[in-house]
Tab-separated table of C-alpha atoms in Angstrom:
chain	number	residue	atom	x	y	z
A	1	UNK	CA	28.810	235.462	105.051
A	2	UNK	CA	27.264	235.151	101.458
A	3	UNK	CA	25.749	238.347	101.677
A	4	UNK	CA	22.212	239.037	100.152
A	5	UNK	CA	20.595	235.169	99.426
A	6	UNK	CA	17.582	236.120	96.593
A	7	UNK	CA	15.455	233.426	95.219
A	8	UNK	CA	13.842	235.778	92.528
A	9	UNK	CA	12.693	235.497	89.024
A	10	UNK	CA	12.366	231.316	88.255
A	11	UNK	CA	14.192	230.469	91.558
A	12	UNK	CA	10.787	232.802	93.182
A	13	UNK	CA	8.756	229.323	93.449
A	14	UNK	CA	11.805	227.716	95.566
A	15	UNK	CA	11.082	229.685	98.392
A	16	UNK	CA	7.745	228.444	98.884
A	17	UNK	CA	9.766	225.566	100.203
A	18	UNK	CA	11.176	226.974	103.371
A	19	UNK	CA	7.716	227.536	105.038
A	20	UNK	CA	7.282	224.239	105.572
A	21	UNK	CA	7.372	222.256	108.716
A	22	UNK	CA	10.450	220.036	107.462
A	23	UNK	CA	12.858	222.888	106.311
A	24	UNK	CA	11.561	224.693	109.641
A	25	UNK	CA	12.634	221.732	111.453
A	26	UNK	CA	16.121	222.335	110.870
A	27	UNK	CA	16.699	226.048	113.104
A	28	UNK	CA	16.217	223.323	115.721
A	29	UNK	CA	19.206	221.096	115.239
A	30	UNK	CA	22.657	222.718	115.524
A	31	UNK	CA	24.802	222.171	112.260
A	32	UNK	CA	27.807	221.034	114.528
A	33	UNK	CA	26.769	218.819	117.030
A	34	UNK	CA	28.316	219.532	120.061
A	35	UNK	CA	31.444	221.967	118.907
A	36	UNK	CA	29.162	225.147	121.010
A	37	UNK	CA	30.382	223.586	124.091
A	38	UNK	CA	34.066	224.560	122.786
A	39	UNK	CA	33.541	227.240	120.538
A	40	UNK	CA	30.675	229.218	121.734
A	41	UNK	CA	29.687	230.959	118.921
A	42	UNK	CA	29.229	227.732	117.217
A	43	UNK	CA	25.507	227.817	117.272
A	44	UNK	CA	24.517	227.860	114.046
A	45	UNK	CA	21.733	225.569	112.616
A	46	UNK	CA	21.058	223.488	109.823
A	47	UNK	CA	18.938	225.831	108.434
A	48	UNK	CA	20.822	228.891	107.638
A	49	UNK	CA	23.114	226.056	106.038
A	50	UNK	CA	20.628	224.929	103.931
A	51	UNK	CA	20.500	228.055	102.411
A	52	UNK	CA	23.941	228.787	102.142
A	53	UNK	CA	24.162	225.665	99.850
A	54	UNK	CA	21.162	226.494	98.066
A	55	UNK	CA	22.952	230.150	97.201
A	56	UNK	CA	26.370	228.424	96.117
A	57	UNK	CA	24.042	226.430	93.921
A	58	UNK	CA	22.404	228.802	92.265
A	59	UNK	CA	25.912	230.084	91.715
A	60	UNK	CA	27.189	226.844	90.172
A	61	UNK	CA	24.270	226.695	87.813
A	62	UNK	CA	24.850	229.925	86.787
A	63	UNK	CA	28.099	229.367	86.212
A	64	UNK	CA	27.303	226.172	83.985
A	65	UNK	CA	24.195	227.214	82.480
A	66	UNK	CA	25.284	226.275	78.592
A	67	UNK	CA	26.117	222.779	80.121
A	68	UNK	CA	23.396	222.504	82.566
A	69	UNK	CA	19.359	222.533	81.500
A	70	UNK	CA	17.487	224.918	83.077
A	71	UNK	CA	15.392	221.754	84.546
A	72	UNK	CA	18.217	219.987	85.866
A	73	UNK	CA	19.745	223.369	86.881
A	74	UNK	CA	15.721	223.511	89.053
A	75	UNK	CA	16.652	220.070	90.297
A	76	UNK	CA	20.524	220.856	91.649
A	77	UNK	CA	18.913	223.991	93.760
A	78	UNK	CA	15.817	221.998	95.363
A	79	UNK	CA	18.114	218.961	96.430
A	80	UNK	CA	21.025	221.575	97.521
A	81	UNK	CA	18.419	223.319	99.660
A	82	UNK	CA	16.594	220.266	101.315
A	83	UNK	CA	20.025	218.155	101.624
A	84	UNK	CA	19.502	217.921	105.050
A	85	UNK	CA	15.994	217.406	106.068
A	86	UNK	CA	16.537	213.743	107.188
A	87	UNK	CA	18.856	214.936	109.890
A	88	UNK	CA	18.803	213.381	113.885
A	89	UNK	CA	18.903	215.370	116.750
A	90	UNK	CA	22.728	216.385	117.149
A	91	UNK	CA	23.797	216.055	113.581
A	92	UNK	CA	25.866	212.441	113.207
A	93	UNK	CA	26.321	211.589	116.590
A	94	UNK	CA	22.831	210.372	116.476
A	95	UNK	CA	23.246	208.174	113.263
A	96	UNK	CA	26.118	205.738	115.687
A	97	UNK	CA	22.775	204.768	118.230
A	98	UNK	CA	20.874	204.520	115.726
A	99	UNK	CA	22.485	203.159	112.409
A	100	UNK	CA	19.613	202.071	109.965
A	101	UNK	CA	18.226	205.921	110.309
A	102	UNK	CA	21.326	207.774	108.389
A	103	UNK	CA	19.953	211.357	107.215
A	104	UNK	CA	20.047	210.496	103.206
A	105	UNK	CA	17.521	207.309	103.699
A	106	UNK	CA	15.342	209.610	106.093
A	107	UNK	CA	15.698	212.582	103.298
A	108	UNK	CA	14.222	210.383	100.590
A	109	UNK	CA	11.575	209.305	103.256
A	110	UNK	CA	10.574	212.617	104.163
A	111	UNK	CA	10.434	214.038	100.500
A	112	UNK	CA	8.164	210.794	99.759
A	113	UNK	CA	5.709	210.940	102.482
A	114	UNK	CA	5.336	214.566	104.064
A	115	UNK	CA	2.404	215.202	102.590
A	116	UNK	CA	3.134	219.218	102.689
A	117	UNK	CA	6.721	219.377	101.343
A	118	UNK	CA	5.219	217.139	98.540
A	119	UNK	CA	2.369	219.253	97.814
A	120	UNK	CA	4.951	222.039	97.448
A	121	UNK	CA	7.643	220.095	95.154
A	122	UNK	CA	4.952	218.893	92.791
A	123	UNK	CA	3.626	222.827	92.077
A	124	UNK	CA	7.484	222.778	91.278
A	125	UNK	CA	7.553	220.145	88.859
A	126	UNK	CA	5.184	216.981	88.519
A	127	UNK	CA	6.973	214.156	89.916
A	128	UNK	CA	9.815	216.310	91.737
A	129	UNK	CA	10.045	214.530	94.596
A	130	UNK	CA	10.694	211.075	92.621
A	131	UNK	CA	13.452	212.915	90.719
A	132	UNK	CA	15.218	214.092	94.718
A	133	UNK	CA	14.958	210.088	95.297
A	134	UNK	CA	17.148	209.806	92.138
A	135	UNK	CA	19.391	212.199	93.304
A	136	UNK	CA	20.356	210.988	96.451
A	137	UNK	CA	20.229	207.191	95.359
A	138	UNK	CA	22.704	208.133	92.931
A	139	UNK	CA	20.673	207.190	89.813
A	140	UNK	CA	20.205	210.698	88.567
A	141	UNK	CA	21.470	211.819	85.331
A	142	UNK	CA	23.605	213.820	84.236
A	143	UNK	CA	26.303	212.573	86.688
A	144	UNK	CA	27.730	215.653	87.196
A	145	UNK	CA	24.390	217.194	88.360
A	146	UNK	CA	24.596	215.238	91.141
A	147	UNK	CA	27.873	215.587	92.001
A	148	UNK	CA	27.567	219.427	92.370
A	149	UNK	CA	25.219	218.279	95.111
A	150	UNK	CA	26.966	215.287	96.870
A	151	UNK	CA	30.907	214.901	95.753
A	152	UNK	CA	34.103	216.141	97.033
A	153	UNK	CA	33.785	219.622	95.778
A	154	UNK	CA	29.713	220.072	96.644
A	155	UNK	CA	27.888	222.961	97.372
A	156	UNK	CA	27.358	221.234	100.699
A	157	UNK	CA	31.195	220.793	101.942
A	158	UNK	CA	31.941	224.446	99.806
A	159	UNK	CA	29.025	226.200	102.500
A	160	UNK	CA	29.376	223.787	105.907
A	161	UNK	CA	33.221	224.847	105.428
A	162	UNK	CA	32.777	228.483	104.933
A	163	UNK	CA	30.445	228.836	107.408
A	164	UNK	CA	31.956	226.649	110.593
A	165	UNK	CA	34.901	228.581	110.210
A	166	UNK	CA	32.971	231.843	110.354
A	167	UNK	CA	30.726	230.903	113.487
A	168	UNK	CA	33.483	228.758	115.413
A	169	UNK	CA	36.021	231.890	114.607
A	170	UNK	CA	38.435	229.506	113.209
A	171	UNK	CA	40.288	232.015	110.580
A	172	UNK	CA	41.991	229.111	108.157
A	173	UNK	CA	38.452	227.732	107.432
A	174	UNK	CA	38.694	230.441	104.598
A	175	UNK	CA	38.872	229.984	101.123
A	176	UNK	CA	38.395	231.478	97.719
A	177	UNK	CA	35.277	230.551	96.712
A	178	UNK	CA	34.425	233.049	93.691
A	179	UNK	CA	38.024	231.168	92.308
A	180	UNK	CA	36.238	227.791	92.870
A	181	UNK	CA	33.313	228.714	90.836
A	182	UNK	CA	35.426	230.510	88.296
A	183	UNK	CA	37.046	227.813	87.377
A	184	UNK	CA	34.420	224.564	87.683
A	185	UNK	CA	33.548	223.149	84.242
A	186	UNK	CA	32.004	220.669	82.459
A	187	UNK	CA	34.084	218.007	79.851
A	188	UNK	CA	34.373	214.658	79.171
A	189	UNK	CA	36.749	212.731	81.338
A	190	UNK	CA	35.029	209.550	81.247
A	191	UNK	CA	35.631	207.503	77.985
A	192	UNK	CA	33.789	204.742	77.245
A	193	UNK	CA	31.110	205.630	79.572
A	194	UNK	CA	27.092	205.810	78.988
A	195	UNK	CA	27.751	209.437	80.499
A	196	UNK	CA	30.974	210.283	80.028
A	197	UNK	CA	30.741	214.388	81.196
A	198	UNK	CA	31.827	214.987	84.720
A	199	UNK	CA	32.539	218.090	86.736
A	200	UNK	CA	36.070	219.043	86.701
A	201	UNK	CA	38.140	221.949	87.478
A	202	UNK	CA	40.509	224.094	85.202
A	203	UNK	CA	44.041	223.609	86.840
A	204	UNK	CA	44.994	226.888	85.819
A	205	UNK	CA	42.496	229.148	86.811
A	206	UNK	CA	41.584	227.263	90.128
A	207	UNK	CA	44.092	224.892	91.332
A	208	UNK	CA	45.241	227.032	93.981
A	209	UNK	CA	41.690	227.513	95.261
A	210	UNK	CA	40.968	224.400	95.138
A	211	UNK	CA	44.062	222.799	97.577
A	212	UNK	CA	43.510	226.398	99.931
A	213	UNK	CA	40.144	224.926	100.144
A	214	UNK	CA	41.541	221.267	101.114
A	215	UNK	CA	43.909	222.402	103.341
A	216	UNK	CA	41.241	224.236	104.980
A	217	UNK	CA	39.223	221.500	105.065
A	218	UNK	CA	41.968	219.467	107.089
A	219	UNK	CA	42.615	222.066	109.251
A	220	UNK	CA	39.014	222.576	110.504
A	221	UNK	CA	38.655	218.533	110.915
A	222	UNK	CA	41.624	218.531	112.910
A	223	UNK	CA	41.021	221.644	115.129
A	224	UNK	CA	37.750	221.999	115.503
A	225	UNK	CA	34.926	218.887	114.213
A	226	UNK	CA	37.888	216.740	115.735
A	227	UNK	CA	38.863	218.601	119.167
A	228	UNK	CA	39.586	216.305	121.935
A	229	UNK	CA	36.456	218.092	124.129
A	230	UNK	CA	34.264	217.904	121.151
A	231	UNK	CA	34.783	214.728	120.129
A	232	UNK	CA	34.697	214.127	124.266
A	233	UNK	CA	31.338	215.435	124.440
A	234	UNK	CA	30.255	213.803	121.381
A	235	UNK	CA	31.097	209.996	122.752
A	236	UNK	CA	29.224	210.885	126.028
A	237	UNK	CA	25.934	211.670	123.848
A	238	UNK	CA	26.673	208.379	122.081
A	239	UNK	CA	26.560	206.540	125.455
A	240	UNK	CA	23.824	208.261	126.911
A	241	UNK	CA	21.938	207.290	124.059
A	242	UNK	CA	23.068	203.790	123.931
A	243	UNK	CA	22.230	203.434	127.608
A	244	UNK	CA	19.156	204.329	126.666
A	245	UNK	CA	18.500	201.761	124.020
A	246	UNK	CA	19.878	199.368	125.816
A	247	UNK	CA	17.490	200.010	128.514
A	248	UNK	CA	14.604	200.251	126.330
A	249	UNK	CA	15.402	196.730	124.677
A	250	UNK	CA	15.405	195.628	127.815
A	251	UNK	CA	11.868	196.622	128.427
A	252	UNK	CA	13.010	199.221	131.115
A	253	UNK	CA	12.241	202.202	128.142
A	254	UNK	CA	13.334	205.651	130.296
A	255	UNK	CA	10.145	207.749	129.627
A	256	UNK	CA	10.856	211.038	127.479
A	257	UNK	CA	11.925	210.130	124.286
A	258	UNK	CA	9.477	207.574	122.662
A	259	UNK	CA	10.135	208.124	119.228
A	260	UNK	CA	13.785	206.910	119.656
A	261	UNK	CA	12.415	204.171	122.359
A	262	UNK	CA	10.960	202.958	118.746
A	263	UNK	CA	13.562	202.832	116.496
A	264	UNK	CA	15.740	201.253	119.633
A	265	UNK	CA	13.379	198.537	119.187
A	266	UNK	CA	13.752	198.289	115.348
A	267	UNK	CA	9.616	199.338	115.758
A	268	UNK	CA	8.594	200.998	112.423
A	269	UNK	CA	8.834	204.697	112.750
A	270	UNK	CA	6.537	207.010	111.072
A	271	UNK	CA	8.140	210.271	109.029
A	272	UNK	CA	5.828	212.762	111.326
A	273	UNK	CA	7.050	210.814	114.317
A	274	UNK	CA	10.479	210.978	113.252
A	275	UNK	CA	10.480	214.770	112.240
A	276	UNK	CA	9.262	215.783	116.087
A	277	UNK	CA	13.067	214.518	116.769
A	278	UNK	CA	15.435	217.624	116.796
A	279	UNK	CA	17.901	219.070	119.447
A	280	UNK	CA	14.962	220.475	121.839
A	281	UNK	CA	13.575	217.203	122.360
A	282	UNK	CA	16.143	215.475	123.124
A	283	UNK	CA	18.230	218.176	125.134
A	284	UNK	CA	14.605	217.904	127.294
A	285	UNK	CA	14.557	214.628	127.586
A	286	UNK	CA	18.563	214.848	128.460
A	287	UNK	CA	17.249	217.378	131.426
A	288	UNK	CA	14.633	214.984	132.614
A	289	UNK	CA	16.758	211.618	132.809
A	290	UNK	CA	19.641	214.244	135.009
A	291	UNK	CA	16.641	214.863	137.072
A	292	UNK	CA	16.439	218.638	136.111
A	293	UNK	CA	13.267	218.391	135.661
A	294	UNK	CA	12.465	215.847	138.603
A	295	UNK	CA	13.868	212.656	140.192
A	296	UNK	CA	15.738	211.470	136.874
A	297	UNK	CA	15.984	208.436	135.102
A	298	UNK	CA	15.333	204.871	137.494
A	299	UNK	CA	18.460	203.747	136.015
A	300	UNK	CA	21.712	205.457	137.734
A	301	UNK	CA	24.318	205.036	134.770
A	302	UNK	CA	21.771	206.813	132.687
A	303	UNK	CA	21.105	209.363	135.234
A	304	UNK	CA	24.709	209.610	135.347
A	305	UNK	CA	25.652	210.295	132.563
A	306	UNK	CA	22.886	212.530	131.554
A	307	UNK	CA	24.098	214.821	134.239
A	308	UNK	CA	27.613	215.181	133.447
A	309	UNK	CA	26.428	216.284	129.709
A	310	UNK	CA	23.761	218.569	130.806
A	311	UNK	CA	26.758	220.301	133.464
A	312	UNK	CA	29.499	220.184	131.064
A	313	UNK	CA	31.042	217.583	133.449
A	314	UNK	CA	33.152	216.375	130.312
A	315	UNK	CA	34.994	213.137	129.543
A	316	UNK	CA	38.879	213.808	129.516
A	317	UNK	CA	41.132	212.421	126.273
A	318	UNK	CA	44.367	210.751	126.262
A	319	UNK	CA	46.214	211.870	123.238
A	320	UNK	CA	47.755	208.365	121.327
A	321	UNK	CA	48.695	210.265	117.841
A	322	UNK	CA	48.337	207.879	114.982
A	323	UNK	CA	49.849	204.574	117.516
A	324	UNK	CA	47.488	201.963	116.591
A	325	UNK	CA	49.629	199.075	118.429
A	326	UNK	CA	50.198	201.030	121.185
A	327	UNK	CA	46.326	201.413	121.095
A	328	UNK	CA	45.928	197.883	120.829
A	329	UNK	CA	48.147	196.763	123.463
A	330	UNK	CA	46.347	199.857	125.871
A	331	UNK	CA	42.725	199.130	125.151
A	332	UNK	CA	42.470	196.123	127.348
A	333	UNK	CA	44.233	197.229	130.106
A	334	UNK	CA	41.571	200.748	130.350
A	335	UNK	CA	39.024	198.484	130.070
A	336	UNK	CA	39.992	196.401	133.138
A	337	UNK	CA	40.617	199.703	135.254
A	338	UNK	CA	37.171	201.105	133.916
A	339	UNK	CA	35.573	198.315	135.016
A	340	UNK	CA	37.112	198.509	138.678
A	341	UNK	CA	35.354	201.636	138.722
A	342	UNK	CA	31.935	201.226	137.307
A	343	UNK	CA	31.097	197.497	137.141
A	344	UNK	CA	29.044	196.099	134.085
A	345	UNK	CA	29.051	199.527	133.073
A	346	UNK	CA	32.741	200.065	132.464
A	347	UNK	CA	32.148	200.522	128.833
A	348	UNK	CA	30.009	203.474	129.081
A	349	UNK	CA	33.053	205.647	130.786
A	350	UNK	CA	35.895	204.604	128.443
A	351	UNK	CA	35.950	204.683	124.937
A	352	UNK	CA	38.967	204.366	121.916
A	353	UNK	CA	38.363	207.101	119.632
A	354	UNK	CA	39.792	207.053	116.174
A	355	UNK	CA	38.989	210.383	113.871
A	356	UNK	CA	40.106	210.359	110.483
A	357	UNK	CA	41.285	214.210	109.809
A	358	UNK	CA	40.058	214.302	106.175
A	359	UNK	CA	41.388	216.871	103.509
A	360	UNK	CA	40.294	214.691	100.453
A	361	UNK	CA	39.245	211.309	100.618
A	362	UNK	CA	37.491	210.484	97.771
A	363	UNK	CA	35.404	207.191	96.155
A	364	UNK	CA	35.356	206.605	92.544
A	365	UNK	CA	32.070	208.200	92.148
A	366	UNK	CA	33.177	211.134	94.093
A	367	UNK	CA	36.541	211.982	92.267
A	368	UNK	CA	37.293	214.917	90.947
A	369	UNK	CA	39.291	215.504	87.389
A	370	UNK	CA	41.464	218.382	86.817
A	371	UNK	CA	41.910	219.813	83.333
A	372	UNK	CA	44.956	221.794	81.155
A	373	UNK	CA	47.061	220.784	84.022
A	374	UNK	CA	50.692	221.272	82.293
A	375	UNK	CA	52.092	218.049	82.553
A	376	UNK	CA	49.146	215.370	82.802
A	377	UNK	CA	46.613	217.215	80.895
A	378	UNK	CA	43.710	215.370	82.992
A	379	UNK	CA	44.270	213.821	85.614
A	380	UNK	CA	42.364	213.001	88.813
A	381	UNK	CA	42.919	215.308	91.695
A	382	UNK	CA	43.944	212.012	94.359
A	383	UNK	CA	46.684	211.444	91.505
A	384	UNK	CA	48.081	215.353	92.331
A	385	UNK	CA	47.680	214.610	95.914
A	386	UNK	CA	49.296	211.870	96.023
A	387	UNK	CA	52.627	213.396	97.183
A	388	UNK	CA	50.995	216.100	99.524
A	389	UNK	CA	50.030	215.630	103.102
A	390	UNK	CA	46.491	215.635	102.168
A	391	UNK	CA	46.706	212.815	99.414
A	392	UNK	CA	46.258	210.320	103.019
A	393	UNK	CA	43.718	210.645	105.864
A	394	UNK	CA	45.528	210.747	108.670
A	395	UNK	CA	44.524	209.200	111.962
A	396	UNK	CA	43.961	211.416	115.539
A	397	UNK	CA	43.660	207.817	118.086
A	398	UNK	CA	42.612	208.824	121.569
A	399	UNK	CA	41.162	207.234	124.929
A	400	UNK	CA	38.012	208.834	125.926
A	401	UNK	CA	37.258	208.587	129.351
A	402	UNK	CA	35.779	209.398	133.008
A	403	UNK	CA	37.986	211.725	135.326
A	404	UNK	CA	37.657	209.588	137.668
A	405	UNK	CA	39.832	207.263	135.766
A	406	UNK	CA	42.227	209.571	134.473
A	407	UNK	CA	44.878	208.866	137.459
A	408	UNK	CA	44.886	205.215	137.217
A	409	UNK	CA	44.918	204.928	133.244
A	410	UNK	CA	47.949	207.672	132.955
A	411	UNK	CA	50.796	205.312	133.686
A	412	UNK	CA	49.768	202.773	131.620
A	413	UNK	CA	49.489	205.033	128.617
A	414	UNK	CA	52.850	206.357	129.150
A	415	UNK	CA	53.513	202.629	129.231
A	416	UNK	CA	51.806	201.784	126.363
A	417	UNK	CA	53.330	204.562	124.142
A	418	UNK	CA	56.938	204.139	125.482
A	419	UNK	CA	57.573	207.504	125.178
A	420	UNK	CA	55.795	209.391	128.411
A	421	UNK	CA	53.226	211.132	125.817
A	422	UNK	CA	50.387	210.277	127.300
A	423	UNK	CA	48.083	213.695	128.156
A	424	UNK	CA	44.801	215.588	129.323
């Protein structure tokens, strides 16, 4: 996809890096989650995107190396190529069971504590691991270092992009990326501030890159990280997990997975306990509680529901477009039918998804500033958006639920919509 990926001459040292147990933690867990069990090719890891965003980086320095210190250009590459070491199992789906272990907390965790991957960043630099802690707690400066790392226009969305669409065969993923690079700068946008240089991007030689590369963006949210089976799949993980942290609270911990039995009981987790979690484990503890493996989990809504995700039994979608009243008024009603069905459990077989289909959605300290644009000079890029479809997220509501439950719950979303658009 990039072609050759060299770390020679100073980047040489960088590569010392991969070897380790952390960065060779990451073939293990799939960069999309669950998309494979749509788009089959989509089996791609976080590792080869780790160094796809560590190439683009180097790029990007390259590209700004008048601007850009050759130590801070050092620092962009390292936190481009360990990003993503303080991913769960599964990608995000694990980070809604388990909330207070989000991958950036975990990232600045591992980089403090694995004794290895710190040996290695301090023959980098002294004290490289405390400058990665600065980076992704947003202290570091020069502010636009960091935001070639983590903004709306980051070596991480520029690769994940690229790539998804190339594995998942999704063609409009594409985008001009040598355009993007071409025309990234570096000028002051920010008066008044302590650090007023930011990245922005020359309207003239890139614009057109740049909104190819946000449509694309869009596109591949809405097709593919957002498809209705996907997203299906994705909510039966969720509640499989939360069964079984409900069960572990409960002192009734399913055996196979004691690491997240832990953090289900807000237990202290070490960072070597925490990096044996990646897709194996838990797809083998998945097997186990569906009784692959044996008798299954004691608990039958567990067992359950383990099953169906280990046999591609999937959860089917009602399609409620952006209806958030109609939503509201229909939300009740499944959960009444769901719980005719499957008791106390109801709420572990229907579910009201809402996925925002983002093209640009950006904070303040993720904006991005356009320059030499021909009638505002420089401007923010959610100012030029604001009259294009992307300029709002738009909203993709559905009800997530068992088949079994599929005839009873059709009527009343026809009902609920008024219009007969309800759908598998």
């Amino acid at each position: 996809m990039h072609g050759l990926i060299e770390f020679k001459g100073p980047d040489r040292p960088i590569a010392d890096l991969l070897d380790t147990a952390v960065m060779q933690r990451l073939r293990r867990i799939k960069q999309m989650g669950f998309a494979w069990l749509v788009y089959p090719g989509a089996e791609h890891s976080r590792f080869g995107h780790a160094l796809g965003a560590f190439h683009i980086a180097q790029r990007m320095t390259r590209r700004l190396e008048r601007e850009l210190p050759p130590r801070a250009a050092l620092h962009v590459k390292v936190a481009a190529l360990l990003h993503d070491v303080g991913h769960g199992p599964f990608s995000h789906a694990w980070e809604h069971v388990f909330p207070g272990g989000g991958h950036e907390p975990w990232g600045a965790r591992i980089v403090a504590e694995d004794a290895e991957l710190g040996a290695r960043l301090e023959a980098l630099e002294p004290g490289l691991a405390g400058t990665l802690r600065e980076f992704w707690g947003k202290r570091y400066r020069p502010h636009f270092a960091r935001k070639l790392v983590s903004s709306q226009l980051d070596v991480d969305r520029l690769d994940y992009l690229l790539r998804d669409g190339h594995y998942s065969g999704a063609g409009y993923a594409t985008y001009d990326l040598d355009w993007i690079i071409h025309a990234v700068q570096i000028a002051s946008v920010r008066a008044g501030h302590d650090d007023p240089s930011d990245l922005v991007v020359d309207y003239r030689r890139g614009m057109y890159a740049v909104e190819q590369y946000l449509f694309a963006r869009s596109y591949m949210y809405a097709q593919v990280y957002h498809h209705k089976t996907v997203r299906a799949a994705e909510w039966m993980f969720i509640k499989t997990l939360e069964r079984f942290a409900q069960l572990t609270r409960q002192g009734a911990e399913p055996p196979g997975l004691p690491v997240a039995g832990a953090m289900a009981r807000g237990s202290e987790v070490a960072v070597a306990d925490y990096l044996r979690l990646h897709d194996v484990s838990v797809t083998t503890a998945l097997d186990g509680w569906a009784g692959r493996d044996g008798p299954g989990a004691d608990d039958a809504v567990l067992r359950d529901l383990a099953a169906r995700l280990v046999d591609r039994r999937l959860f089917k979608t009602f399609d409620l477009g952006d209806d958030r009243p109609a939503a509201d008024r229909l939300w009740p009603q499944a959960l009444e039918v769901a719980e005719r069905r499957f008791g106390a459990a109801a709420r572990s077989y229907v579910h009201l998804d809402t996925a925002r289909q983002v093209g640009y959605l950006a904070s303040d300290d993720e904006e991005l500033h356009v320059i030499d644009h021909p009638r505002y000079g420089a401007v923010t890029l959610s100012r030029l958006l604001e009259d294009m479809p992307l300029g709002q997220p738009l909203a993709a509501i559905r009800l997530v639920c068992a088949p079994e439950l599929v005839d009873d719950l059709r009527p009343l979303v026809e009902h609920a919509l008024g219009r007969g658009r309800g759908r598998r």
